[in-house]
Coordinates of C-alpha atoms in Angstrom, one line a residue:
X124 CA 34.0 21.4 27.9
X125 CA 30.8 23.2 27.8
X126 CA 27.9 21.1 26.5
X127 CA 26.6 24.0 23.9
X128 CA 30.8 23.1 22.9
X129 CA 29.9 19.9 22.8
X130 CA 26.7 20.1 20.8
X131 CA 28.4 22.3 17.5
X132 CA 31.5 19.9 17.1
X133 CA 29.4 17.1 16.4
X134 CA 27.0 19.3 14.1
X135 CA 30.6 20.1 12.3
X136 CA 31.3 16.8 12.2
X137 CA 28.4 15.0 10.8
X138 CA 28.2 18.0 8.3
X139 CA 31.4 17.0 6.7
X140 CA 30.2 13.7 6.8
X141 CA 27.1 14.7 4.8
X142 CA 29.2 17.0 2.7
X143 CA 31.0 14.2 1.8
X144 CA 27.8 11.8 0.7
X145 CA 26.2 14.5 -0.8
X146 CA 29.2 14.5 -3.4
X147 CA 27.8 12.3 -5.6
X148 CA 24.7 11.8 -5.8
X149 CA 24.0 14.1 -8.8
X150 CA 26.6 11.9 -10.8
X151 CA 25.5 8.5 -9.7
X152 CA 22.6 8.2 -12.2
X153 CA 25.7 8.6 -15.2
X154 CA 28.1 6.5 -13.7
X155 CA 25.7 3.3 -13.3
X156 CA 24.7 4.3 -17.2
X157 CA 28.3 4.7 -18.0
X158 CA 29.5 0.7 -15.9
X159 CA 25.5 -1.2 -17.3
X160 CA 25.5 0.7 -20.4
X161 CA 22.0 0.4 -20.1
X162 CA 19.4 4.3 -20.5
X163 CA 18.7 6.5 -17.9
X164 CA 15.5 5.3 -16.4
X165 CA 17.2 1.4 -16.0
X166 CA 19.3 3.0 -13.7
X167 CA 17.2 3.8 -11.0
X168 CA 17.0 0.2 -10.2
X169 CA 20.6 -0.5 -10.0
X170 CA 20.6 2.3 -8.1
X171 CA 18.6 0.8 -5.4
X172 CA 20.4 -1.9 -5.3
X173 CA 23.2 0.0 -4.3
X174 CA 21.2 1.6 -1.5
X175 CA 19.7 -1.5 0.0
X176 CA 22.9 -3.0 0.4
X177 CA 24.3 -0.5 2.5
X178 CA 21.5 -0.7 4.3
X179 CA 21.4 -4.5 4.9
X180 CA 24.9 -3.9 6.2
X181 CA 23.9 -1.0 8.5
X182 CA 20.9 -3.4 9.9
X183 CA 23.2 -6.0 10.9
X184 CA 26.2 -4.0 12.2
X185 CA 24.8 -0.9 13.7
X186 CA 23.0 -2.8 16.7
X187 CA 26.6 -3.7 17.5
X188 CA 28.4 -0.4 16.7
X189 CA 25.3 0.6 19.3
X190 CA 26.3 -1.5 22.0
X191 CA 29.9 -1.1 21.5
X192 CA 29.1 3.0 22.1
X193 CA 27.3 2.3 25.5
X194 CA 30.5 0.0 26.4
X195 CA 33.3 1.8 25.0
X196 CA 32.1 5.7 24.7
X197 CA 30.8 7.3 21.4
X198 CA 34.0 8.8 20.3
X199 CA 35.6 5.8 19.0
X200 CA 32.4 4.9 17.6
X201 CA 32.4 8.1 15.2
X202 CA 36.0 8.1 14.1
X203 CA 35.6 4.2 12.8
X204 CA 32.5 5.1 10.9
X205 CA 34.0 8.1 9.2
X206 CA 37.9 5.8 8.0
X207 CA 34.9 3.1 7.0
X208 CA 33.7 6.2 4.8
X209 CA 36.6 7.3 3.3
X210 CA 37.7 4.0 2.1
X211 CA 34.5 3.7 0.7
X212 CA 34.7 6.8 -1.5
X213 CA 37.9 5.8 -3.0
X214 CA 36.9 2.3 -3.9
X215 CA 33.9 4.2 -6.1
X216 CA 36.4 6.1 -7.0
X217 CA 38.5 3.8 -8.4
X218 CA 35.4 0.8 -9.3
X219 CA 36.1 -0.1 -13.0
X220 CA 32.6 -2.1 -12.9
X221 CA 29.6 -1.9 -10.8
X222 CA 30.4 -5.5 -8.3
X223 CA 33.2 -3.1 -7.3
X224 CA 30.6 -0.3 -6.5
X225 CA 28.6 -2.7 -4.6
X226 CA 31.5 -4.0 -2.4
X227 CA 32.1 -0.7 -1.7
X228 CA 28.8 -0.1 0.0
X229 CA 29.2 -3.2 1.6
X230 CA 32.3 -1.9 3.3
X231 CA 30.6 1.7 4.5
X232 CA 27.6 -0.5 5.3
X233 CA 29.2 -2.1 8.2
X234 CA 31.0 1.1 9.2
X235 CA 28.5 3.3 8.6
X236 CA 27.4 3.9 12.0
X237 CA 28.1 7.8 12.4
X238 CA 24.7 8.8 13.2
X239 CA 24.0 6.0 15.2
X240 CA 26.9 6.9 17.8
X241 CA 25.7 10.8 17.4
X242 CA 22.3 9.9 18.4
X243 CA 23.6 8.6 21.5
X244 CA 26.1 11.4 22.2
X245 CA 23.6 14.3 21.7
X246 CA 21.1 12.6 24.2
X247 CA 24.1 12.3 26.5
X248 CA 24.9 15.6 26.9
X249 CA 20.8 16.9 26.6
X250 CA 18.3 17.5 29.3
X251 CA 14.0 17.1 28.9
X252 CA 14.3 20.6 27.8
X253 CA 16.5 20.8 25.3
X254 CA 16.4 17.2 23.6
X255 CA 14.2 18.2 20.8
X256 CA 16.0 21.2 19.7
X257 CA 19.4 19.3 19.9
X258 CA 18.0 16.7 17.5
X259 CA 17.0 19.1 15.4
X260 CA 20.5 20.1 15.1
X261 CA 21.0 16.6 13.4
X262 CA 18.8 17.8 10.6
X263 CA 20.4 21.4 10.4
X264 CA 23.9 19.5 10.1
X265 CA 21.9 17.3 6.6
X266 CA 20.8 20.2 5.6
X267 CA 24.0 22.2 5.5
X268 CA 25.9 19.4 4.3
X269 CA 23.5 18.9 1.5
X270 CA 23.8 21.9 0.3
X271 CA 27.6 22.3 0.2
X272 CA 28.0 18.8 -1.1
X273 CA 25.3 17.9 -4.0
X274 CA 26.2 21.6 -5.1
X275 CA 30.0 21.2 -5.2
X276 CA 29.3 17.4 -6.7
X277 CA 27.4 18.8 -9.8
X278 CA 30.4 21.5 -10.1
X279 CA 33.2 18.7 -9.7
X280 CA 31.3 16.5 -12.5
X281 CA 32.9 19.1 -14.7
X282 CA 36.3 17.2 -14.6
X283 CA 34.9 13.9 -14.5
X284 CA 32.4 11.5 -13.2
X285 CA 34.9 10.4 -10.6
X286 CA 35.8 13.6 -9.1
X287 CA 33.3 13.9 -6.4
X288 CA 34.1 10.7 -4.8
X289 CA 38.0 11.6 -4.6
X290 CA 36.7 15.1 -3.1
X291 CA 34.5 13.0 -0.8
X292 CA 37.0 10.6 0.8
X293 CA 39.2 13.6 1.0
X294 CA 37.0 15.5 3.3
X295 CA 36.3 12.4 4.8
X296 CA 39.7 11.9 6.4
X297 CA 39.9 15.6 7.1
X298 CA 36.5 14.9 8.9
X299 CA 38.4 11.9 10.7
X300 CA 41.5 14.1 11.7
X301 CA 39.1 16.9 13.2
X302 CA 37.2 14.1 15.4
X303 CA 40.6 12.4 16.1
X304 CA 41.7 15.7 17.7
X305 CA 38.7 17.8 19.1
X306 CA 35.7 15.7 19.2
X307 CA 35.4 15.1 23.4
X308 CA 33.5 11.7 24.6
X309 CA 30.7 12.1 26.0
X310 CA 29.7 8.9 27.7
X311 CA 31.5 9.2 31.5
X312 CA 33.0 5.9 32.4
X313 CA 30.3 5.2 35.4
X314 CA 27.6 5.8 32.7
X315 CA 28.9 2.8 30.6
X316 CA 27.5 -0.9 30.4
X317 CA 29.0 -4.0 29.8
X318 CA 29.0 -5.3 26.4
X319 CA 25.9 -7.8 26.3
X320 CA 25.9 -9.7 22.9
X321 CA 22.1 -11.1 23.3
X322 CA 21.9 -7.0 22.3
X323 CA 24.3 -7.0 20.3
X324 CA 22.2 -8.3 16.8
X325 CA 19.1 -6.9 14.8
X326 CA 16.8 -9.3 15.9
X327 CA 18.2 -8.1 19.9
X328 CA 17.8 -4.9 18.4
X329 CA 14.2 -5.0 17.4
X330 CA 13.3 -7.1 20.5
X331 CA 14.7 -4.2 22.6
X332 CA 12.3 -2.1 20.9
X333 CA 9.2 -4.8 21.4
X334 CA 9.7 -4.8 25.4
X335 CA 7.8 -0.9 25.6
X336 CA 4.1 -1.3 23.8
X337 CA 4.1 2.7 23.4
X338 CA 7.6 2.6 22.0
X339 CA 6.6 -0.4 19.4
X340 CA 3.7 1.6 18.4
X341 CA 5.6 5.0 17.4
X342 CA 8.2 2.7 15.6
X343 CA 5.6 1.5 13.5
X344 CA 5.1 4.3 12.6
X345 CA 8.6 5.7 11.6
X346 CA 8.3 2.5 9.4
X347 CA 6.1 4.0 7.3
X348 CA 7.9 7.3 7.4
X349 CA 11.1 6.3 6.4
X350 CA 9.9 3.9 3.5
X351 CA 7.9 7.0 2.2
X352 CA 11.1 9.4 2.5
X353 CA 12.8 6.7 -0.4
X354 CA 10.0 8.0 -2.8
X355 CA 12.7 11.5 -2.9
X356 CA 15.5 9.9 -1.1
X357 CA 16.0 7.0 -4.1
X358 CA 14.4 8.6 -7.0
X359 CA 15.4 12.4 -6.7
X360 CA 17.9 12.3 -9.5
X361 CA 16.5 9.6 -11.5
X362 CA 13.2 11.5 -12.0
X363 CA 14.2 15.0 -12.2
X364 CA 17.1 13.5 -14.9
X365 CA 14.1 11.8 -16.6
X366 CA 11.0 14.0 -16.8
X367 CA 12.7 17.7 -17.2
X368 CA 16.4 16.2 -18.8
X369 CA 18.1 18.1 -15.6
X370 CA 21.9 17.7 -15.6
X371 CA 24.5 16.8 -12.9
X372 CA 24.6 20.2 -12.0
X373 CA 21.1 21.2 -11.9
X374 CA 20.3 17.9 -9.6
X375 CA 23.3 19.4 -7.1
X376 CA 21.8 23.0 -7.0
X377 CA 18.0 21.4 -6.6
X378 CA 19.3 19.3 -3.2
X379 CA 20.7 22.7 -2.5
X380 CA 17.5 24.1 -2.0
X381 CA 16.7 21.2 0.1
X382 CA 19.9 21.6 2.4
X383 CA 19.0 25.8 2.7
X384 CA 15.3 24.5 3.7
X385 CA 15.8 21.8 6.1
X386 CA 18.6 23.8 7.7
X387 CA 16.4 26.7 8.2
X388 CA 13.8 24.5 9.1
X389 CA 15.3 22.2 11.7
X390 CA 17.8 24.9 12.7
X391 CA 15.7 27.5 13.2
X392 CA 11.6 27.2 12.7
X393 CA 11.7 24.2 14.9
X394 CA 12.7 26.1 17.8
X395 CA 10.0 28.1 17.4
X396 CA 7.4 25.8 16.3
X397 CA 8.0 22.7 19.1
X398 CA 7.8 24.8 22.1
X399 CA 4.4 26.4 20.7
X400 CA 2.9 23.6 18.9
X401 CA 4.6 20.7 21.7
X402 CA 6.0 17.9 20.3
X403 CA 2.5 15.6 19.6
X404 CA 1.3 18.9 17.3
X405 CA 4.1 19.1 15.8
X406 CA 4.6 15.5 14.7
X407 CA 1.2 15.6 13.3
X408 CA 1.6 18.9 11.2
X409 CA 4.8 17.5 9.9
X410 CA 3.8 14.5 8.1
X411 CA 0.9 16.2 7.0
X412 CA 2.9 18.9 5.2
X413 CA 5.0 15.4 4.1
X414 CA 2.5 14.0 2.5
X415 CA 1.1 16.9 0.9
X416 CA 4.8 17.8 -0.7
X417 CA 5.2 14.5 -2.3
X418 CA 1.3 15.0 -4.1
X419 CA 2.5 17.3 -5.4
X420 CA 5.7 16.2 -6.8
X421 CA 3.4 13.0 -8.1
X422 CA 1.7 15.6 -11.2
X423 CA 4.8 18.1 -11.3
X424 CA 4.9 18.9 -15.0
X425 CA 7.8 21.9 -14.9
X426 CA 10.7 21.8 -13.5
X427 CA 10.3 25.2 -11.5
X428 CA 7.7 23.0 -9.5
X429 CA 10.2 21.0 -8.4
X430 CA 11.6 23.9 -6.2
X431 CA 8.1 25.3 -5.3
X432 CA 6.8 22.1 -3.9
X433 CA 9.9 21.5 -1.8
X434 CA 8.7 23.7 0.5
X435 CA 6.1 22.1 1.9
X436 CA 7.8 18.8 2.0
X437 CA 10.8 20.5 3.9
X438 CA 8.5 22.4 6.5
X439 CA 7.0 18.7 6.8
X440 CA 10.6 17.9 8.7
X441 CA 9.4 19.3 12.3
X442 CA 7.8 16.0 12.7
X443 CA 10.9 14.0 13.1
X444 CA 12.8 15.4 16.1
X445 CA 9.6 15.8 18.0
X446 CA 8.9 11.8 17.4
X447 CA 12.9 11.1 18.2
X448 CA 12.5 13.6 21.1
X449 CA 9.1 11.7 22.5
X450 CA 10.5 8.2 21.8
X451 CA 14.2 8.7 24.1
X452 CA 11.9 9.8 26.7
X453 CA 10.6 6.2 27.2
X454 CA 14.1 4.5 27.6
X455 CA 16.6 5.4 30.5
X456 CA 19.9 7.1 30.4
X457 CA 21.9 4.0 30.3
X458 CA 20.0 2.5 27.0
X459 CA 20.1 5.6 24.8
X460 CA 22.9 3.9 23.0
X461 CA 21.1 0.9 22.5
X462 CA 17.5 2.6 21.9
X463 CA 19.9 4.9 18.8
X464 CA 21.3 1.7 17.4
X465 CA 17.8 0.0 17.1
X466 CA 16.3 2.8 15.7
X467 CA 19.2 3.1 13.1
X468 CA 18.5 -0.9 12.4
X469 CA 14.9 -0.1 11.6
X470 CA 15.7 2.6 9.4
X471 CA 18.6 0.2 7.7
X472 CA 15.7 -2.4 7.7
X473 CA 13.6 0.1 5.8
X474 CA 16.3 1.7 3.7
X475 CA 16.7 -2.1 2.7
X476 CA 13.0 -2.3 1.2
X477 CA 12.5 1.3 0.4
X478 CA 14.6 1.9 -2.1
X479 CA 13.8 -1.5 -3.9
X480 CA 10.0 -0.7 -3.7
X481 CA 10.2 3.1 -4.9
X482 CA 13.0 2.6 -8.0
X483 CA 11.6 -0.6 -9.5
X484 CA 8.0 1.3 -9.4
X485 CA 9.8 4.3 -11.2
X486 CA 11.7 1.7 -13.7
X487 CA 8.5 0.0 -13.9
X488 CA 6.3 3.0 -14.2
X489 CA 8.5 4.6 -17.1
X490 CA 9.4 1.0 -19.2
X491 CA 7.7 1.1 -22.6
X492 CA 5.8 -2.0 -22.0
X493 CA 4.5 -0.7 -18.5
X494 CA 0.6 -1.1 -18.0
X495 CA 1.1 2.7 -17.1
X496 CA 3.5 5.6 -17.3
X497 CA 3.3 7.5 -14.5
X498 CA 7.0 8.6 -13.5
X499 CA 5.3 10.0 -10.3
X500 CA 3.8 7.1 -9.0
X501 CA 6.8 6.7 -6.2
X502 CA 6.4 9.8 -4.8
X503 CA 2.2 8.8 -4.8
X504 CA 2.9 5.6 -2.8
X505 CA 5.0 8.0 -0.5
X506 CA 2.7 10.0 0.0
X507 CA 0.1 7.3 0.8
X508 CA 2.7 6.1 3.3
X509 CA 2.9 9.2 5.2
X510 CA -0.7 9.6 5.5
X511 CA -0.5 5.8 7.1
X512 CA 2.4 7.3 9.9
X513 CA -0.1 10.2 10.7
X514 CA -2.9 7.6 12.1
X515 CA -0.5 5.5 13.8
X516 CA 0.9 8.2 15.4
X517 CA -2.4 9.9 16.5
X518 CA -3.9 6.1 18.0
X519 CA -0.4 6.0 20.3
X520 CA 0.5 9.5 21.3
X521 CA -3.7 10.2 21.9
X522 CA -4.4 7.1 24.1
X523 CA -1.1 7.9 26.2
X524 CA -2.6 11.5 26.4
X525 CA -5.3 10.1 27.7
X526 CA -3.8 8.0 30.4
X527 CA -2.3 10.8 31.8
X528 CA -4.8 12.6 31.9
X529 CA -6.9 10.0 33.9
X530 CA -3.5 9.3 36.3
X531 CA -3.6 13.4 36.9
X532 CA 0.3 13.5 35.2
X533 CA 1.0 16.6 33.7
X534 CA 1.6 16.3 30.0
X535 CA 4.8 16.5 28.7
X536 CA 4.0 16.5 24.9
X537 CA 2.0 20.1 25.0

């Protein structure tokens, strides 16, 4: 099989897969109201909560879902990730209180290593050349997905809170089926390692990541970029529910806009900006235009600025396939696996944090006895956080440009 084959049938797959989470996220915000019987802006908390569990799952399990990908090829990898899914979606399906929500995302938590394995299997089957635009498929495949499923979510809340997650761990399964029978590996067998269990752990993990300076450095940095992506990641439907009164449906057609814009962004304008820009420009413009897109939903006082400022904050998404593109280069062939499944334990490690700092600032930052109301303020801190990535950035990817230089190597990044 060809690898341009190869490349669309795992965009197909992790669309379903995001088709199937974006189900329902416009109807969470009800549901927790509707199990706490507590008001809207309470929710956002126990939302969080919710968030950072799967994500303390994710940090402990995907170092080994990793490993077992460079031992055992990607494809079995995927197709455990996606039943771990499905299961999921029925147990919220079926949760009569909210411990039964939470041991749900426990149990896609541990299983929920899809993009990990994906990672790995697109820098398989890439070369130098076309790395960066193949990860940028990753974010055409969110994109699309988000705006088929938040869409279709806010439509299926029509017959019930619980629809979208039966829809979701239906297409699920038929994502499962469709991996089961056309998904190819794409690990060869000589390409494999054995299983090494000192690896095989977060803290193995993150000391695989400590043993290349440059690398440590530019992972310091997506620190800071992930924790400020839970400003709109966490809070989206919380605030947008709070401040303008937006429905199920509304929420679904708003992350619409933000599928139709990352797609077209990191399908399309990324191919056009990387090779112009190179990949150290392009990092730098795109947490710029970040940062500047969550200013701006910070003071948003309508709800058609909502949509205007997204774009901004969607063009800001050329910066992370250029990073991801820079960072594989520093690992070999063998590791990529291994460099995917610490890099997915550093965003579980964030994803852990993030959502508990940016929905107990919102549910702090709209309680009546706050020292402040400011609904905003997440989306502020955000934005102070991706300013913080942008120096990082600059102090590694600069003083490596300058060692090259002084070596005489040709540079890679322009």
């Amino acid at each position: 099989m060809k690898k341009s084959a190869a490349i669309y049938f795992i965009f197909v797959t992790l669309t379903l897969d995001i088709v199937g989470w974006g189900l329902i996220i416009p109807v969470m915000p009800d549901l927790l109201m509707e199990l706490k019987h507590i008001p809207l802006n309470e929710t956002s908390k126990w939302g969080g909560y919710l968030v950072s569990a799967f994500s303390a799952m994710q940090f402990l399990f995907a170092p080994l879902l990793g490993n077992l990908s460079d031992r055992y090829g990607r494809r079995p990898v995927i197709l455990l990730s996606l039943l771990g899914f499905c299961v999921d979606y029925l147990i919220l399906a079926l949760a009569p209180s909210y411990a039964v929500l939470f041991i749900g995302r426990i149990l896609s938590g541990i299983t929920g290593a899809s993009f990990t394995a994906a990672s790995a299997y697109i820098a398989d089957i890439s070369t130098d050349e076309t790395r960066a635009k193949n990860f940028g498929l990753i974010g055409a495949a969110f994109g699309l997905g988000f705006v088929l499923g938040p869409a279709l979510g806010g439509l299926l809340s029509h017959w019930g809170l619980r629809a979208p997650f039966y829809a979701a761990a239906v297409l699920c399964l038929l994502n499962f089926l469709y991996g089961y029978f056309v998904l190819p590996e794409s690990l060869p067998v000589e390409n494999r390692r054995p299983l090494d269990w000192r690896k095989a752990n977060p803290i193995g993990s993150l000391r695989f990541l400590s043993k290349h300076p440059t690398l440590s450095g530019l992972v310091v940095a997506f620190v800071f970029i992930y924790l400020a992506a839970h400003a709109v990641q966490s809070n989206w439907s919380y605030f947008t529910m709070y401040v303008f009164g937006w429905k199920e449906t509304q929420v679904g057609l708003s992350l619409a806009v933000v599928g139709v814009l990352t797609g077209l962004v990191q399908g399309g304008l990324i191919r056009i900006v990387n090779p112009r820009l190179g990949e150290e420009k392009s990092t730098y413009l795109g947490l710029l235009l970040y940062a500047f897109g969550l200013l701006l939903f910070a003071f948003a006082t309508e709800s058609w600025m909502m949509y205007a400022f997204l774009v901004p904050y969607c063009l800001g998404g050329i910066a992370g396939p250029a990073l991801q593109s820079i960072i594989t280069r520093h690992v070999a062939v063998d590791e990529q696996g291994q460099l995917q499944g610490s890099l997915t334990s550093l965003m579980s490690l964030t994803a852990i944090i993030g959502p508990l700092i940016m929905t107990r600032l919102f549910t702090y930052a709209t309680a009546k006895d706050s020292a402040f109301h400011f609904p905003g303020a997440p989306f502020l801190l955000g934005c102070l956080f991706m300013l913080i990535s942008v120096v990082l950035a600059w102090r590694v990817l600069s003083g490596e440009r300058r060692k090259r230089k002084a070596a005489g190597i040709p540079d890679m990044n322009e």
